[in-house]
Amino acid sequence: MARIASESLIERLAEWGVDTVFGLPGDGINGIMEGLRRHRDRVRFVLVHHEEAAAFMATAHAKATGRIGVCLATSGPGGIHLLNGLYDAKLDHVPVLAITGMQETSVLGTGYQQEVHLDRLYADVAEYNMMVTNPAQLPTLVDLAIRTSYARRGVSHITVPNDIQVADADAEPYRTVAPVRPPETAPVYLQPPGLPRRSDLERAAEVLNRAERPAMLVGQGALHAREEVLAVAEALQAPVVKTLLGKAVLPDESPYTTGGIGLLGTRPSEELMDDTDVLFMVGTNFPYSKFLPEQARVVQFEVEPTRAGSRIPTDVPVVCDAKEGLRALLPLLSRRDGSAHLAKYQKMMAKWRAEMEDLENPDRDPIAPQYAMSVLNQLATDDAILTCDSGTIATWAARHWTIRGGREFYMSGTLATMAPGLPYAIGIQHAFPGRQVIAYVGDGGFAMLMAEFLTAAQHRLPIKVIVNNNNSLGQILWEQMVLGFPEHGVRFAQPEADFSAWARSCGGFGAKITKSEDVAHAIGQALAHDGPALVDVDVNPNEPPMPGKVSYEQAKSFAQAFLKGQPHKAAIATTLFKDRIQKLGE
């Protein structure tokens, strides 16, 4: 058979080291599917049940490996479905390539069936965005797309019309001004230098050495720099706050960390942000500026020039790789032997950890979500990878999933979309088949893309899924109450879902848990199962995901919601009393 243009596409992906493509076929990409079939020994195609999940899988694959993730969808509606997952990649700055189909070039512009100009639709999400009009373009366009995704840490998009997909790979149908030159045989991405300028380092060191109450804020850009972060924290005797995406930068039991920041963070971290006189931001452009200091001097190490110094007034913005920058900075720092400032926050963290342990109470009925998370935390391996959905579950994961050993943690950060937990786990399990990968999801998010559990079963992936089932959209419920509104449209009607039945119907392990005494046994069975497993845990729907530090306005709005006729106020008040959550605001 003649070599078709789609083979040129797949061959070039393989030459870039791409070994997996997540997607769903359709008549708009039949030529590309044939290219994948002919080269299935080099690039694996992972068939999913929804294109949105394919984009999430590619995003998770990129987050966990650092290599470009690739997803594939047909023309029209298939390409539209990719968008939510692609925006997740865009906002969390990870390299993903989306490949889509397009109607034949001869009918474009005629209103043909499923004619959606995806290159126009993707104009906002994609850093590189191109429709192929000549088979000879393909290798070069793949190179440019992948290099752009790596350089700008974002999404690239190539859309290929049907007739181009199956054209002769070597066809040059037009008289060109400049013939397309074949790309080099071994494509590479040249990483830009990560070292900062010496003058910037000296300015940063001057500010940091003068700090009396220093603090560090580290994010996902420092995930590869654990040793360097610890060395700088030790030299400065500085407490370290972690963004949610940067949770795995330091072990949660480190004497230097005060845990997370923001609504899902800790009280010591909030106190620290109000107390510090110099904040050192490393590998993060934390978007929620209301949680950042108002008066402190700021030093920022940021790999992307457009983001350096863009979030809050910054005295010394430095463009560099976190690892290389910290390593170069360390000799310029004046080492401190001890610090009352650090000791103060170590004492506060010990109290905070004790409070969190109190909430992990197995004797409560209904089951406390903190308890279910603590059991998973205890039983999972020290190199387990946890993926998480958005919602109240993010609070329980942030506070009760402990980073230790080689553990990792991934979720949708800036987009904070629902439903990525399950496809994230599938994408990461493909990348790391020998590691324990666990999806911690809510009932609302799981229901959106639950067909992907069948995907896991069909690909024989041993992912584990823990469903925190409160039969509601829990985060929205509490947000309505904080705004002073009675709840509306956030609790699902009966009957309550039993997702374990779906898991068993897919050929996996499934358990439905309604009592605390059964949680540990069921999660243990799931973790030991040699295939996909799901534990559906009915948790207290009235458990509040309270901020680390409760403001007066939040408490006032919460009270007003009760006065307006909160239908579950008795149960909520009982939960609050049992948890002693009001102490978090003291």
XYZ file of C-alpha atoms in Angstrom:
586
model
C 0.000 0.000 0.000
C 1.116 3.535 -0.709
C 2.440 5.527 2.227
C -0.231 8.088 3.200
C 0.230 11.512 4.769
C -1.167 10.343 8.109
C 1.772 7.965 8.369
C 4.091 10.947 8.073
C 2.204 12.504 11.000
C 2.443 9.421 13.229
C 6.067 8.738 12.304
C 7.049 12.253 13.301
C 5.224 11.923 16.631
C 7.155 8.706 17.295
C 10.429 10.424 16.447
C 9.579 12.990 19.160
C 9.205 10.165 21.663
C 5.399 10.123 21.702
C 4.315 6.582 22.554
C 0.634 7.098 23.449
C -2.281 8.915 21.833
C -5.619 9.170 23.674
C -8.711 9.537 21.534
C -11.997 8.492 19.990
C -12.360 7.635 16.264
C -14.815 9.200 13.850
C -15.260 9.566 10.126
C -13.329 12.840 10.272
C -10.103 11.050 11.287
C -10.309 7.665 9.591
C -7.121 8.421 7.682
C -5.253 9.241 10.886
C -6.583 6.075 12.496
C -5.133 4.148 9.543
C -1.800 5.860 10.141
C -1.945 4.749 13.768
C -2.850 1.206 12.730
C 0.100 0.972 10.385
C 2.447 2.174 13.120
C 0.837 0.549 16.160
C 4.209 -0.965 17.049
C 5.559 2.554 17.685
C 2.569 4.563 18.967
C -0.187 3.102 21.113
C -3.747 4.333 20.588
C -5.851 4.397 23.759
C -9.550 4.240 22.912
C -11.667 6.240 25.371
C -15.403 6.788 25.729
C -15.489 10.607 25.599
C -13.146 13.091 23.932
C -13.113 15.312 27.023
C -11.566 12.400 28.898
C -8.952 11.977 26.148
C -7.834 15.573 26.649
C -7.718 15.096 30.431
C -5.639 11.941 29.965
C -3.182 13.757 27.712
C -2.966 16.605 30.242
C -2.329 14.227 33.146
C 0.237 12.305 31.103
C 2.084 15.581 30.482
C 1.840 16.699 34.124
C 3.207 13.426 35.454
C 5.954 12.798 32.885
C 6.990 16.261 31.715
C 6.628 14.996 28.135
C 4.045 16.218 25.669
C 0.622 14.613 25.938
C -1.310 13.907 22.733
C -5.065 13.579 22.171
C -7.061 12.894 19.011
C -10.649 13.705 18.051
C -12.761 13.702 14.945
C -14.041 16.793 13.175
C -16.896 18.929 14.483
C -18.377 17.682 17.768
C -15.396 15.489 18.577
C -13.032 18.444 18.494
C -15.483 20.541 20.499
C -15.541 17.901 23.232
C -11.769 18.193 23.700
C -11.934 21.798 24.814
C -12.495 21.456 28.556
C -9.489 19.187 28.963
C -7.393 21.420 26.723
C -8.216 24.496 28.792
C -7.086 22.530 31.834
C -3.702 22.086 30.126
C -3.582 25.728 29.071
C -4.293 27.171 32.516
C -1.952 24.767 34.331
C 0.822 25.359 31.762
C 1.493 21.828 30.530
C 2.453 20.762 26.983
C -0.361 19.055 25.072
C -0.886 18.489 21.351
C -4.461 18.130 20.059
C -4.946 16.553 16.634
C -8.357 16.861 15.002
C -10.016 16.063 11.709
C -11.565 18.463 9.218
C -13.880 18.078 6.233
C -12.314 17.650 2.797
C -10.802 20.846 1.470
C -13.144 20.839 -1.542
C -16.251 21.331 0.641
C -14.928 23.757 3.236
C -17.051 26.872 3.396
C -20.169 25.176 2.021
C -21.855 24.402 5.344
C -21.064 20.719 5.017
C -22.075 18.223 7.698
C -20.129 18.770 10.952
C -18.204 21.609 9.353
C -16.737 23.384 12.375
C -13.582 25.363 11.733
C -11.699 24.034 14.726
C -8.646 26.153 14.010
C -10.825 29.209 14.628
C -12.546 27.652 17.635
C -9.148 26.832 19.193
C -7.747 30.330 18.677
C -7.873 31.098 22.408
C -6.789 27.748 23.823
C -3.874 26.971 21.495
C -0.413 28.559 21.445
C 0.161 27.001 18.025
C -2.851 26.408 15.775
C -2.725 25.258 12.168
C -4.845 23.563 9.508
C -2.816 21.381 7.151
C -3.355 22.143 3.458
C -0.437 20.271 1.925
C 0.835 16.768 2.830
C 4.415 18.008 2.606
C 3.793 20.322 5.571
C 3.113 17.609 8.125
C 6.550 16.762 9.567
C 7.489 20.416 9.873
C 4.161 21.383 11.434
C 4.466 18.580 13.986
C 7.918 19.881 14.901
C 6.679 23.446 15.305
C 3.630 22.382 17.297
C 5.615 20.290 19.764
C 8.385 22.847 20.158
C 5.806 25.554 20.791
C 4.011 23.477 23.418
C 7.291 22.869 25.238
C 8.504 26.451 24.920
C 5.253 28.121 25.961
C 4.073 25.265 28.177
C 0.654 25.079 26.611
C -1.598 23.598 23.960
C -0.840 23.168 20.273
C -3.408 22.118 17.677
C -3.131 20.607 14.218
C -6.287 19.921 12.217
C -6.029 17.733 9.118
C -8.705 17.608 6.369
C -9.887 14.169 5.274
C -8.385 14.345 1.798
C -4.991 15.407 3.160
C -4.986 12.506 5.640
C -5.081 9.878 2.880
C -3.082 11.717 0.229
C 0.293 10.419 -0.895
C 2.735 11.251 1.899
C 5.226 12.666 -0.587
C 2.683 14.589 -2.639
C 3.483 18.211 -3.450
C 0.314 19.161 -5.359
C 1.016 22.862 -5.705
C 3.729 24.860 -7.374
C 5.380 26.352 -4.298
C 7.505 29.463 -3.960
C 9.860 27.621 -1.607
C 9.713 23.829 -1.420
C 9.211 22.441 2.069
C 12.523 21.166 3.347
C 12.446 17.823 5.123
C 13.004 18.294 8.859
C 16.054 16.939 10.608
C 15.935 13.206 11.224
C 16.197 13.485 15.021
C 13.889 16.258 16.241
C 14.860 17.903 19.509
C 13.591 20.664 21.743
C 16.372 22.958 22.880
C 15.590 23.846 26.486
C 16.334 27.533 27.133
C 19.007 28.234 29.739
C 17.562 28.017 33.242
C 20.231 30.007 35.077
C 19.351 33.540 36.184
C 21.592 36.538 35.654
C 24.199 37.084 38.333
C 22.923 40.607 39.017
C 19.396 39.291 39.614
C 20.708 36.669 42.018
C 22.632 39.274 43.973
C 19.564 41.522 44.266
C 17.439 38.543 45.378
C 20.014 37.497 47.967
C 20.230 41.037 49.332
C 16.471 41.174 49.968
C 16.297 37.659 51.408
C 19.301 38.121 53.702
C 17.703 41.199 55.238
C 14.440 39.400 55.991
C 13.492 39.090 59.639
C 10.429 36.920 59.055
C 10.975 35.203 55.686
C 8.518 32.832 54.050
C 8.651 30.736 50.892
C 5.711 29.953 48.597
C 6.444 27.073 46.229
C 4.370 25.702 43.351
C 4.369 23.112 40.590
C 7.339 24.758 38.907
C 9.443 23.557 41.856
C 8.291 19.918 41.846
C 11.674 18.863 40.488
C 13.588 20.988 43.022
C 12.784 19.410 46.414
C 16.387 19.262 47.615
C 17.079 22.848 46.569
C 13.887 24.164 48.223
C 14.831 22.402 51.461
C 18.381 23.762 51.325
C 17.207 27.354 50.861
C 14.523 26.990 53.547
C 17.175 25.700 55.943
C 19.577 28.526 55.117
C 16.899 31.183 55.604
C 15.153 29.318 58.430
C 11.992 30.089 56.471
C 8.624 28.310 56.715
C 7.473 26.974 53.334
C 3.892 27.263 52.060
C 2.834 24.987 49.193
C 0.261 25.691 46.499
C -2.113 22.816 45.814
C -0.396 21.933 42.532
C 2.904 22.152 44.395
C 1.790 19.893 47.233
C 4.430 17.278 46.390
C 7.350 19.730 46.433
C 8.016 18.933 50.113
C 6.891 16.093 52.358
C 3.941 17.178 54.472
C 5.776 16.132 57.617
C 8.761 18.382 56.855
C 9.603 20.716 59.757
C 9.747 23.566 57.243
C 6.298 23.373 55.687
C 3.092 25.006 56.900
C 1.010 23.195 54.291
C -1.313 24.730 51.747
C -2.641 28.200 51.071
C -6.027 29.619 50.141
C -9.471 28.194 50.847
C -8.029 24.676 51.025
C -4.988 25.697 53.025
C -4.020 25.750 56.676
C -4.422 28.354 59.379
C -0.621 28.565 59.960
C -0.114 29.378 56.258
C -2.678 32.170 56.395
C -1.116 33.566 59.560
C 2.302 33.408 57.922
C 1.143 35.400 54.897
C -0.030 38.155 57.262
C 3.179 38.003 59.289
C 6.045 37.689 56.808
C 8.188 40.667 55.815
C 9.760 38.944 52.750
C 7.984 36.399 50.564
C 10.063 34.229 48.235
C 7.854 32.778 45.468
C 9.419 29.822 43.636
C 7.824 28.062 40.668
C 4.406 29.608 41.186
C 2.337 32.501 39.930
C -0.373 31.865 42.531
C -3.535 33.497 41.108
C -5.497 34.124 44.308
C -3.720 37.309 45.287
C -6.078 38.044 48.187
C -4.267 35.292 50.109
C -0.846 36.871 49.489
C 0.836 39.490 51.718
C -0.100 43.126 51.279
C 3.015 44.703 52.796
C 5.899 42.244 52.382
C 8.778 42.587 49.954
C 8.673 39.911 47.257
C 11.265 37.897 45.350
C 9.978 35.622 42.590
C 11.722 32.865 40.618
C 9.556 32.237 37.530
C 10.442 30.343 34.364
C 8.078 32.322 32.101
C 9.115 35.983 31.518
C 5.547 37.223 31.047
C 4.536 35.915 34.484
C 7.520 37.116 36.493
C 6.344 39.899 38.783
C 2.840 39.953 37.312
C 0.779 38.788 40.310
C 1.649 41.213 43.127
C 4.162 44.054 43.480
C 7.509 42.268 43.213
C 10.839 43.756 44.286
C 13.015 41.221 42.467
C 11.390 39.259 39.628
C 13.848 36.667 38.319
C 13.427 34.556 35.181
C 14.930 31.116 35.734
C 14.301 27.437 36.280
C 13.488 26.817 39.949
C 16.122 24.121 40.454
C 18.938 25.908 38.693
C 18.032 29.266 40.205
C 17.906 28.014 43.787
C 21.157 26.110 43.359
C 22.884 29.269 42.122
C 21.309 31.420 44.853
C 22.276 29.220 47.785
C 25.967 30.291 48.074
C 24.854 33.947 48.271
C 22.571 33.440 51.267
C 23.639 34.202 54.834
C 22.945 31.029 56.785
C 21.030 31.277 60.047
C 21.566 28.872 62.929
C 18.084 29.123 64.405
C 14.908 31.129 64.213
C 12.143 31.961 66.678
C 10.080 32.814 63.611
C 10.353 29.279 62.205
C 9.838 27.718 65.648
C 6.606 29.691 66.039
C 5.123 28.167 62.885
C 6.400 24.704 63.693
C 4.427 24.926 66.933
C 1.342 26.166 65.069
C 1.621 23.320 62.569
C 1.830 20.736 65.328
C -1.450 22.089 66.691
C -3.015 22.151 63.215
C -2.023 18.555 62.519
C -3.565 17.501 65.825
C -6.809 19.267 64.883
C -6.871 17.503 61.523
C -6.326 14.151 63.238
C -9.276 14.887 65.535
C -11.490 15.222 62.454
C -10.391 11.768 61.234
C -12.763 10.214 63.739
C -13.969 6.676 62.870
C -16.794 6.830 65.425
C -18.851 9.463 63.632
C -22.088 8.618 61.842
C -22.544 9.381 58.941
C -18.983 8.639 57.847
C -16.679 11.645 58.123
C -15.021 12.305 54.741
C -11.818 13.139 56.629
C -11.822 9.614 58.054
C -12.246 7.941 54.665
C -9.391 10.024 53.268
C -7.181 9.233 56.274
C -7.712 5.485 55.765
C -6.692 5.778 52.114
C -3.704 7.866 53.186
C -2.626 5.201 55.661
C -3.045 2.207 53.345
C -1.641 3.613 50.082
C 1.984 2.983 49.165
C 4.718 5.562 49.714
C 5.076 6.059 45.954
C 1.344 6.230 45.204
C 0.009 8.855 42.817
C -3.273 10.502 43.805
C -5.469 12.301 41.294
C -8.316 14.440 42.530
C -11.440 16.160 41.274
C -12.534 19.678 42.144
C -14.985 20.276 44.984
C -15.092 19.430 48.679
C -12.905 16.412 47.958
C -10.045 18.772 47.131
C -10.230 20.045 50.716
C -10.030 16.557 52.189
C -7.177 15.592 49.846
C -5.252 18.800 50.523
C -5.433 18.293 54.287
C -5.502 14.530 54.769
C -3.423 13.082 51.875
C 0.142 13.148 53.179
C 3.052 13.587 50.803
C 5.745 11.177 51.916
C 8.416 9.249 50.055
C 7.812 9.439 46.310
C 4.116 10.258 46.458
C 2.630 12.613 43.889
C -0.597 14.591 43.613
C -2.397 15.918 40.519
C -5.623 17.805 39.928
C -7.084 20.565 37.779
C -5.565 23.706 39.260
C -6.468 27.064 37.764
C -9.416 25.790 35.709
C -10.675 23.797 38.721
C -12.987 21.816 36.478
C -15.071 18.860 37.554
C -14.461 15.292 36.315
C -10.704 15.023 35.577
C -9.883 12.701 38.502
C -10.767 9.430 36.761
C -9.244 10.196 33.318
C -6.175 11.678 35.032
C -5.644 8.335 36.771
C -5.981 6.445 33.489
C -3.526 8.720 31.678
C -0.972 8.457 34.494
C -1.384 4.685 34.890
C -0.498 4.300 31.211
C 2.670 6.299 31.858
C 3.572 4.432 35.067
C 2.124 0.915 34.827
C 4.036 -0.319 37.884
C 2.865 2.340 40.341
C -0.261 2.590 42.457
C -2.541 5.238 40.918
C -5.630 6.328 42.829
C -8.470 8.613 41.726
C -10.178 10.408 44.615
C -13.430 11.800 43.214
C -16.816 13.131 44.209
C -20.102 11.618 43.122
C -20.882 14.664 40.957
C -17.584 14.599 39.086
C -17.441 10.817 38.743
C -20.928 10.699 37.208
C -19.839 13.059 34.422
C -17.227 10.710 32.939
C -17.942 7.396 34.670
C -17.808 5.543 31.341
C -14.035 5.836 31.587
C -14.030 3.229 34.356
C -15.025 0.854 31.575
C -12.065 2.226 29.607
C -9.790 1.247 32.511
C -11.295 -2.238 32.609
C -10.972 -2.721 28.862
C -7.313 -1.659 28.945
C -6.708 -3.801 32.054
C -5.464 -0.849 34.069
C -5.262 -1.422 37.848
C -6.409 2.084 38.808
C -8.217 2.533 42.118
C -11.175 4.892 42.516
C -12.490 6.194 45.838
C -15.832 7.990 45.508
C -16.564 10.531 48.244
C -20.345 10.249 47.884
C -22.339 12.991 49.601
C -25.115 12.845 46.963
C -24.664 16.551 46.297
C -22.540 19.220 44.699
C -20.981 19.875 48.068
C -18.651 22.751 47.270
C -21.413 24.761 45.609
C -23.695 24.126 48.583
C -21.226 25.746 50.972
C -20.415 28.567 48.584
C -24.106 29.439 48.419
C -24.263 29.516 52.193
C -21.160 31.702 52.523
C -22.871 34.158 50.160
C -25.823 34.181 52.556
C -28.150 32.151 50.313
C -30.154 29.090 51.323
C -29.045 26.038 49.347
C -30.675 25.539 45.961
C -30.092 22.997 43.210
C -27.128 21.315 44.873
C -28.519 18.082 46.378
C -29.407 15.187 44.109
C -32.776 13.499 44.500
C -33.138 9.965 45.761
C -32.314 7.237 45.027
C -28.665 7.808 45.816
C -26.260 6.390 43.256
C -24.426 3.135 43.891
C -21.338 3.457 41.707
C -19.952 0.152 42.969
C -22.600 -1.632 40.895
C -21.268 0.107 37.790
C -17.728 -0.944 38.679
C -18.761 -4.587 39.038
C -20.724 -4.470 35.789
C -17.503 -3.365 34.061
C -15.673 -6.397 35.425
C -13.864 -4.511 38.182
C -13.960 -4.644 41.956
C -16.772 -2.618 43.520
C -17.813 -1.989 47.130
C -20.514 0.257 48.605
C -19.744 1.485 52.124
C -22.238 3.068 54.499
C -20.561 2.417 57.878
C -17.213 3.612 59.203
C -16.209 0.172 60.443
C -16.234 -1.138 56.845
C -14.091 1.589 55.275
C -10.628 0.194 55.979
C -11.443 -3.344 54.864
C -13.018 -2.192 51.582
C -10.208 0.208 50.687
C -7.654 -2.474 51.559
C -9.404 -4.939 49.252
C -9.502 -2.377 46.454
C -5.806 -1.540 46.754
C -4.918 -5.244 46.733
C -7.101 -6.025 43.698
C -5.084 -6.750 40.541
C -7.437 -4.792 38.261
C -9.526 -1.640 38.361
C -11.334 -1.193 41.664
C -13.857 1.265 43.064
C -15.034 1.978 46.595
C -18.157 4.139 46.875
C -18.233 5.672 50.375
C -21.383 7.381 51.656
C -20.041 10.330 53.640
C -21.680 12.993 55.754
C -23.312 15.433 53.283
C -23.333 18.165 55.943
C -19.585 18.205 56.560
C -18.341 21.766 55.917
C -15.079 22.305 53.985
C -14.211 25.275 56.156
C -11.320 27.617 55.281
C -8.216 27.390 57.411
C -9.106 30.709 58.993
C -12.723 31.849 59.071
C -13.283 35.556 58.431
C -15.979 37.567 60.141
C -17.773 38.152 56.822
C -17.800 34.418 56.044
C -19.245 33.622 59.462
C -21.840 36.397 59.114
C -23.005 35.178 55.683
C -23.104 31.610 56.941
C -25.386 32.667 59.798
C -27.619 34.659 57.453
C -28.155 31.568 55.288
C -29.437 29.725 58.343
C -31.849 32.554 59.144
C -33.204 32.464 55.568
C -34.389 28.908 56.040
C -31.486 26.517 55.487
C -33.381 23.182 55.308
C -30.556 21.115 56.793
C -29.523 23.524 59.528
C -30.022 21.048 62.364
C -27.748 18.444 60.792
C -25.186 21.057 59.806
C -25.173 22.608 63.266
C -24.665 19.168 64.797
C -21.744 18.490 62.483
C -20.189 21.849 63.277
C -20.511 21.207 66.983
C -19.008 17.731 66.747
C -16.093 18.941 64.640
C -15.480 21.996 66.806
C -14.868 23.743 63.497
C -15.574 27.096 65.118
C -12.147 26.799 66.770
C -10.561 27.217 63.357
C -11.580 30.864 63.468
C -10.114 31.574 66.899
